[in-house]
Amino acid sequence: MFSTTDTIVAIATPPGRGGIGIVRLSGPSAQDISCRLIGRGSALKPRHATLATIIRPGDGGREAADPLDRVVVTCFPAPASYTAEDVVEISAHGSPVVLKAIIALACDAGARLAEPGEFTLRAHLNGRMDLLQAEAVADLIDAVTPLQARTAFDQLNGTLTGTIAAIDGALFDLIARLEASIDFPDEGYHFVEAGTVASSIDLILQRTARLLADAGRGRLLREGMQVAIVGPPNVGKSSLFNALSGAGRAIVTDRPGTTRDLVTETIDLEGVRVTLVDTAGIRDTEDVIETEGIARARRAEVVADLVLVVADRSIPLEQQGLDFVGEPAGRFLRVAAKADLPAAWHSDESLAISSRTGAGLDLLRQRILQAMDVEPLSDRPEITNIRHIRLVEQADAALRRARNAALGDGASMPEEFVLADLQDARAALEEVTGKRAPGDLLAHIFARFCIGK
Ligand SMILES: Nc1nc2c(ncn2[C@@H]2O[C@H](COP(=O)(O)OP(=O)(O)O)[C@@H](O)[C@H]2O)c(=O)[nH]1
Ligand SMILES: [Mg+2]
């Protein structure tokens, strides 16, 4: 991918202004470069906060050297650092101008701008963390709900790594015994009997099954779900959006056709990250902007995990072009809005709510979770990332094939077939942790990171 022998630098804190902004360097020259920035002759004391001044060097002529900022410099010598290389963190005042100037000075002194995720990539390549832990770093940073953060931290902490390692270890053991049987057929004894192989595989299958049992929940927890609010104009969609998100993001007026673009807001629904999408009311219109808004609304409806179809309960349904007859299909939930006003219709298949009084909103939140098949996410699923889930499913399928081959026709077990399937299962598991990773996998995964991670 990119060179791992040079020294990289990036702003590690988020864009914008703050009390503190951190510039991070990693690589063989990290200490030298930072000492040059602060005009220090002697080495920095490891893991010690050192107060220093960043000096912008003069050009020896008209421009004199001048101080840039007062900073705290901390050096983490290899290998006890995030990347397992020499790392220096410079905590400056959190001003983008100051931080960019420090980056420029570091580059003048021989550092290179880090690529997205390059610090974590180095941590992985240097054996500090496996691939799934590196992915958990990104998940932890991206977490929106506390539960998402906790599951990501579990993975970073090594829970899933441990589970995978245990399965891999059992596989390794079984493969070794089978290989011995094949390699020494004349020794006069079998290292494993056919029946034993099948039952050993069953034990391993129990572990993959346990892991996969939680996968659906885990995936939902990690990825969250998208809920689109659709319906005719002026029925109270934007008001419902604001009530559920607790923010006044969407404009509410009594004029139909107010919402013309998609408005989204992410909320925490019992630990699940839900992205609410408010849409333009669907109607015939000549207005080009509104027409585009309606096209976007239709697309949002198609991609959403769940669609709230909203109607105004104080106006006859026919006038709104909706019928609400029969059970709604799985992905749709009917909402009868403005329940605080006198009702013009009633439907058992819809949920009455009022954004004005808040009536029915708690029930609606529950219905949203129910519709998505989410039991309360009180305990933490071990596996959440679709890449990991697919690979464990592959391993599980290979194990099943191996077991069937082992059971084959009893006496004559085709050991080679069993072995090949067991090797496939191992390969899949090793791709989860990155022990075995196809060429472009790392590039693909780390491209998701931001610069400075
Ligand atoms: N009485 C009452 N009026 C509401 C309620 N929700 C929305 N409205 C009013 O209905 C009008 C349209 O609301 P809005 O949320 O913009 O509807 P949208 O066009 O579907 O997004 C506004 O005048 C709101 O004040 C409600 O729960 N009760
Ligand atoms: Mg609206």
GROMACS .gro file of N, CA and C in nm, residues 85-171:
model
  261
   85GLU      N    1   0.557   0.212   1.684
   85GLU     CA    2   0.674   0.288   1.639
   85GLU      C    3   0.695   0.402   1.738
   86ASP      N    4   0.799   0.481   1.716
   86ASP     CA    5   0.812   0.604   1.796
   86ASP      C    6   0.695   0.695   1.762
   87VAL      N    7   0.622   0.736   1.865
   87VAL     CA    8   0.510   0.827   1.844
   87VAL      C    9   0.531   0.951   1.929
   88VAL      N   10   0.505   1.068   1.870
   88VAL     CA   11   0.507   1.192   1.948
   88VAL      C   12   0.375   1.262   1.929
   89GLU      N   13   0.317   1.304   2.041
   89GLU     CA   14   0.192   1.381   2.035
   89GLU      C   15   0.220   1.524   2.079
   90ILE      N   16   0.181   1.617   1.996
   90ILE     CA   17   0.199   1.757   2.028
   90ILE      C   18   0.060   1.816   2.056
   91SER      N   19   0.036   1.854   2.180
   91SER     CA   20  -0.093   1.915   2.214
   91SER      C   21  -0.078   2.066   2.207
   92ALA      N   22  -0.142   2.123   2.108
   92ALA     CA   23  -0.136   2.268   2.089
   92ALA      C   24  -0.271   2.327   2.122
   93HIS      N   25  -0.285   2.458   2.106
   93HIS     CA   26  -0.418   2.517   2.117
   93HIS      C   27  -0.498   2.473   1.995
   94GLY      N   28  -0.626   2.447   2.018
   94GLY     CA   29  -0.705   2.384   1.912
   94GLY      C   30  -0.750   2.480   1.804
   95SER      N   31  -0.655   2.543   1.740
   95SER     CA   32  -0.687   2.635   1.631
   95SER      C   33  -0.640   2.573   1.500
   96PRO      N   34  -0.730   2.562   1.403
   96PRO     CA   35  -0.691   2.501   1.274
   96PRO      C   36  -0.569   2.568   1.214
   97VAL      N   37  -0.557   2.701   1.232
   97VAL     CA   38  -0.443   2.773   1.173
   97VAL      C   39  -0.313   2.726   1.236
   98VAL      N   40  -0.314   2.715   1.369
   98VAL     CA   41  -0.193   2.672   1.441
   98VAL      C   42  -0.160   2.528   1.405
   99LEU      N   43  -0.262   2.442   1.406
   99LEU     CA   44  -0.236   2.300   1.381
   99LEU      C   45  -0.182   2.278   1.240
  100LYS      N   46  -0.240   2.349   1.143
  100LYS     CA   47  -0.191   2.335   1.005
  100LYS      C   48  -0.048   2.383   0.994
  101ALA      N   49  -0.015   2.489   1.066
  101ALA     CA   50   0.122   2.541   1.061
  101ALA      C   51   0.219   2.437   1.120
  102ILE      N   52   0.178   2.371   1.228
  102ILE     CA   53   0.266   2.269   1.287
  102ILE      C   54   0.287   2.154   1.188
  103ILE      N   55   0.177   2.114   1.122
  103ILE     CA   56   0.188   2.008   1.021
  103ILE      C   57   0.287   2.049   0.912
  104ALA      N   58   0.274   2.173   0.866
  104ALA     CA   59   0.363   2.220   0.758
  104ALA      C   60   0.508   2.217   0.805
  105LEU      N   61   0.532   2.260   0.929
  105LEU     CA   62   0.670   2.259   0.981
  105LEU      C   63   0.722   2.116   0.990
  106ALA      N   64   0.636   2.025   1.034
  106ALA     CA   65   0.678   1.885   1.046
  106ALA      C   66   0.712   1.828   0.909
  107CYS      N   67   0.635   1.866   0.809
  107CYS     CA   68   0.664   1.818   0.673
  107CYS      C   69   0.794   1.878   0.622
  108ASP      N   70   0.817   2.007   0.652
  108ASP     CA   71   0.945   2.069   0.614
  108ASP      C   72   1.061   1.993   0.678
  109ALA      N   73   1.036   1.941   0.798
  109ALA     CA   74   1.143   1.873   0.872
  109ALA      C   75   1.154   1.725   0.834
  110GLY      N   76   1.074   1.681   0.736
  110GLY     CA   77   1.095   1.545   0.685
  110GLY      C   78   0.980   1.448   0.706
  111ALA      N   79   0.871   1.493   0.768
  111ALA     CA   80   0.757   1.402   0.785
  111ALA      C   81   0.672   1.405   0.658
  112ARG      N   82   0.584   1.305   0.646
  112ARG     CA   83   0.491   1.299   0.534
  112ARG      C   84   0.349   1.299   0.591
  113LEU      N   85   0.255   1.363   0.520
  113LEU     CA   86   0.115   1.362   0.564
  113LEU      C   87   0.063   1.218   0.568
  114ALA      N   88  -0.004   1.182   0.674
  114ALA     CA   89  -0.056   1.045   0.687
  114ALA      C   90  -0.176   1.025   0.595
  115GLU      N   91  -0.190   0.906   0.544
  115GLU     CA   92  -0.310   0.869   0.468
  115GLU      C   93  -0.421   0.834   0.568
  116PRO      N   94  -0.547   0.829   0.521
  116PRO     CA   95  -0.655   0.791   0.613
  116PRO      C   96  -0.626   0.656   0.681
  117GLY      N   97  -0.641   0.653   0.812
  117GLY     CA   98  -0.625   0.527   0.885
  117GLY      C   99  -0.483   0.476   0.896
  118GLU      N  100  -0.386   0.557   0.855
  118GLU     CA  101  -0.251   0.503   0.846
  118GLU      C  102  -0.189   0.472   0.982
  119PHE      N  103  -0.226   0.547   1.086
  119PHE     CA  104  -0.174   0.516   1.219
  119PHE      C  105  -0.223   0.378   1.263
  120THR      N  106  -0.353   0.356   1.244
  120THR     CA  107  -0.411   0.228   1.284
  120THR      C  108  -0.360   0.115   1.195
  121LEU      N  109  -0.340   0.145   1.066
  121LEU     CA  110  -0.284   0.044   0.975
  121LEU      C  111  -0.146   0.001   1.025
  122ARG      N  112  -0.065   0.099   1.064
  122ARG     CA  113   0.068   0.063   1.115
  122ARG      C  114   0.057  -0.019   1.243
  123ALA      N  115  -0.037   0.021   1.329
  123ALA     CA  116  -0.058  -0.056   1.453
  123ALA      C  117  -0.089  -0.201   1.417
  124HIS      N  118  -0.171  -0.220   1.313
  124HIS     CA  119  -0.206  -0.356   1.271
  124HIS      C  120  -0.086  -0.427   1.210
  125LEU      N  121  -0.017  -0.360   1.118
  125LEU     CA  122   0.096  -0.426   1.052
  125LEU      C  123   0.208  -0.459   1.151
  126ASN      N  124   0.218  -0.379   1.257
  126ASN     CA  125   0.322  -0.404   1.357
  126ASN      C  126   0.276  -0.499   1.467
  127GLY      N  127   0.159  -0.559   1.447
  127GLY     CA  128   0.114  -0.661   1.540
  127GLY      C  129   0.051  -0.609   1.668
  128ARG      N  130   0.021  -0.479   1.672
  128ARG     CA  131  -0.041  -0.421   1.791
  128ARG      C  132  -0.186  -0.465   1.806
  129MET      N  133  -0.254  -0.483   1.692
  129MET     CA  134  -0.393  -0.527   1.694
  129MET      C  135  -0.421  -0.603   1.566
  130ASP      N  136  -0.518  -0.695   1.573
  130ASP     CA  137  -0.550  -0.766   1.450
  130ASP      C  138  -0.648  -0.680   1.368
  131LEU      N  139  -0.686  -0.734   1.252
  131LEU     CA  140  -0.765  -0.654   1.160
  131LEU      C  141  -0.902  -0.618   1.218
  132LEU      N  142  -0.963  -0.713   1.286
  132LEU     CA  143  -1.098  -0.685   1.337
  132LEU      C  144  -1.092  -0.582   1.450
  133GLN      N  145  -0.981  -0.580   1.523
  133GLN     CA  146  -0.966  -0.476   1.626
  133GLN      C  147  -0.946  -0.338   1.561
  134ALA      N  148  -0.871  -0.337   1.452
  134ALA     CA  149  -0.853  -0.210   1.380
  134ALA      C  150  -0.987  -0.159   1.329
  135GLU      N  151  -1.069  -0.250   1.281
  135GLU     CA  152  -1.203  -0.210   1.235
  135GLU      C  153  -1.286  -0.160   1.352
  136ALA      N  154  -1.265  -0.221   1.468
  136ALA     CA  155  -1.339  -0.178   1.587
  136ALA      C  156  -1.301  -0.036   1.629
  137VAL      N  157  -1.177   0.003   1.602
  137VAL     CA  158  -1.136   0.141   1.631
  137VAL      C  159  -1.225   0.237   1.553
  138ALA      N  160  -1.242   0.207   1.422
  138ALA     CA  161  -1.326   0.293   1.339
  138ALA      C  162  -1.470   0.292   1.389
  139ASP      N  163  -1.519   0.174   1.429
  139ASP     CA  164  -1.656   0.165   1.479
  139ASP      C  165  -1.674   0.244   1.609
  140LEU      N  166  -1.573   0.236   1.695
  140LEU     CA  167  -1.581   0.307   1.823
  140LEU      C  168  -1.588   0.458   1.797
  141ILE      N  169  -1.505   0.503   1.705
  141ILE     CA  170  -1.504   0.647   1.675
  141ILE      C  171  -1.636   0.688   1.610
  142ASP      N  172  -1.692   0.601   1.528
  142ASP     CA  173  -1.817   0.634   1.458
  142ASP      C  174  -1.942   0.610   1.541
  143ALA      N  175  -1.929   0.548   1.659
  143ALA     CA  176  -2.047   0.509   1.736
  143ALA      C  177  -2.136   0.629   1.764
  144VAL      N  178  -2.266   0.606   1.754
  144VAL     CA  179  -2.362   0.712   1.782
  144VAL      C  180  -2.433   0.684   1.914
  145THR      N  181  -2.459   0.556   1.945
  145THR     CA  182  -2.526   0.524   2.070
  145THR      C  183  -2.424   0.462   2.167
  146PRO      N  184  -2.449   0.476   2.298
  146PRO     CA  185  -2.356   0.418   2.396
  146PRO      C  186  -2.339   0.267   2.376
  147LEU      N  187  -2.446   0.199   2.335
  147LEU     CA  188  -2.436   0.056   2.315
  147LEU      C  189  -2.344   0.022   2.197
  148GLN      N  190  -2.353   0.102   2.093
  148GLN     CA  191  -2.261   0.083   1.980
  148GLN      C  192  -2.117   0.100   2.027
  149ALA      N  193  -2.096   0.202   2.109
  149ALA     CA  194  -1.960   0.228   2.156
  149ALA      C  195  -1.910   0.111   2.240
  150ARG      N  196  -1.999   0.055   2.324
  150ARG     CA  197  -1.956  -0.054   2.411
  150ARG      C  198  -1.925  -0.182   2.334
  151THR      N  199  -2.007  -0.211   2.234
  151THR     CA  200  -1.978  -0.333   2.155
  151THR      C  201  -1.849  -0.314   2.076
  152ALA      N  202  -1.829  -0.194   2.023
  152ALA     CA  203  -1.704  -0.170   1.949
  152ALA      C  204  -1.586  -0.184   2.044
  153PHE      N  205  -1.600  -0.132   2.165
  153PHE     CA  206  -1.487  -0.142   2.258
  153PHE      C  207  -1.462  -0.287   2.300
  154ASP      N  208  -1.570  -0.365   2.316
  154ASP     CA  209  -1.551  -0.508   2.345
  154ASP      C  210  -1.461  -0.571   2.239
  155GLN      N  211  -1.490  -0.539   2.113
  155GLN     CA  212  -1.411  -0.598   2.003
  155GLN      C  213  -1.268  -0.547   2.005
  156LEU      N  214  -1.254  -0.418   2.032
  156LEU     CA  215  -1.120  -0.361   2.041
  156LEU      C  216  -1.043  -0.429   2.154
  157ASN      N  217  -1.114  -0.461   2.257
  157ASN     CA  218  -1.056  -0.522   2.376
  157ASN      C  219  -1.021  -0.670   2.356
  158GLY      N  220  -1.072  -0.727   2.247
  158GLY     CA  221  -1.029  -0.862   2.214
  158GLY      C  222  -1.130  -0.973   2.237
  159THR      N  223  -1.257  -0.940   2.267
  159THR     CA  224  -1.354  -1.049   2.291
  159THR      C  225  -1.373  -1.134   2.166
  160LEU      N  226  -1.399  -1.070   2.053
  160LEU     CA  227  -1.424  -1.147   1.931
  160LEU      C  228  -1.295  -1.215   1.885
  161THR      N  229  -1.185  -1.146   1.900
  161THR     CA  230  -1.054  -1.205   1.866
  161THR      C  231  -1.036  -1.335   1.944
  162GLY      N  232  -1.072  -1.332   2.072
  162GLY     CA  233  -1.056  -1.451   2.156
  162GLY      C  234  -1.147  -1.565   2.110
  163THR      N  235  -1.271  -1.531   2.079
  163THR     CA  236  -1.365  -1.634   2.033
  163THR      C  237  -1.317  -1.697   1.903
  164ILE      N  238  -1.274  -1.614   1.811
  164ILE     CA  239  -1.225  -1.665   1.681
  164ILE      C  240  -1.100  -1.750   1.704
  165ALA      N  241  -1.014  -1.704   1.791
  165ALA     CA  242  -0.890  -1.779   1.818
  165ALA      C  243  -0.922  -1.916   1.876
  166ALA      N  244  -1.024  -1.923   1.962
  166ALA     CA  245  -1.060  -2.052   2.022
  166ALA      C  246  -1.111  -2.148   1.915
  167ILE      N  247  -1.193  -2.097   1.825
  167ILE     CA  248  -1.244  -2.182   1.716
  167ILE      C  249  -1.129  -2.225   1.626
  168ASP      N  250  -1.043  -2.130   1.594
  168ASP     CA  251  -0.929  -2.158   1.507
  168ASP      C  252  -0.836  -2.261   1.572
  169GLY      N  253  -0.819  -2.248   1.702
  169GLY     CA  254  -0.732  -2.342   1.773
  169GLY      C  255  -0.786  -2.485   1.767
  170ALA      N  256  -0.918  -2.498   1.788
  170ALA     CA  257  -0.980  -2.631   1.782
  170ALA      C  258  -0.966  -2.690   1.642
  171LEU      N  259  -0.980  -2.604   1.542
  171LEU     CA  260  -0.966  -2.648   1.403
  171LEU      C  261  -0.824  -2.694   1.374
   0.00000   0.00000   0.00000
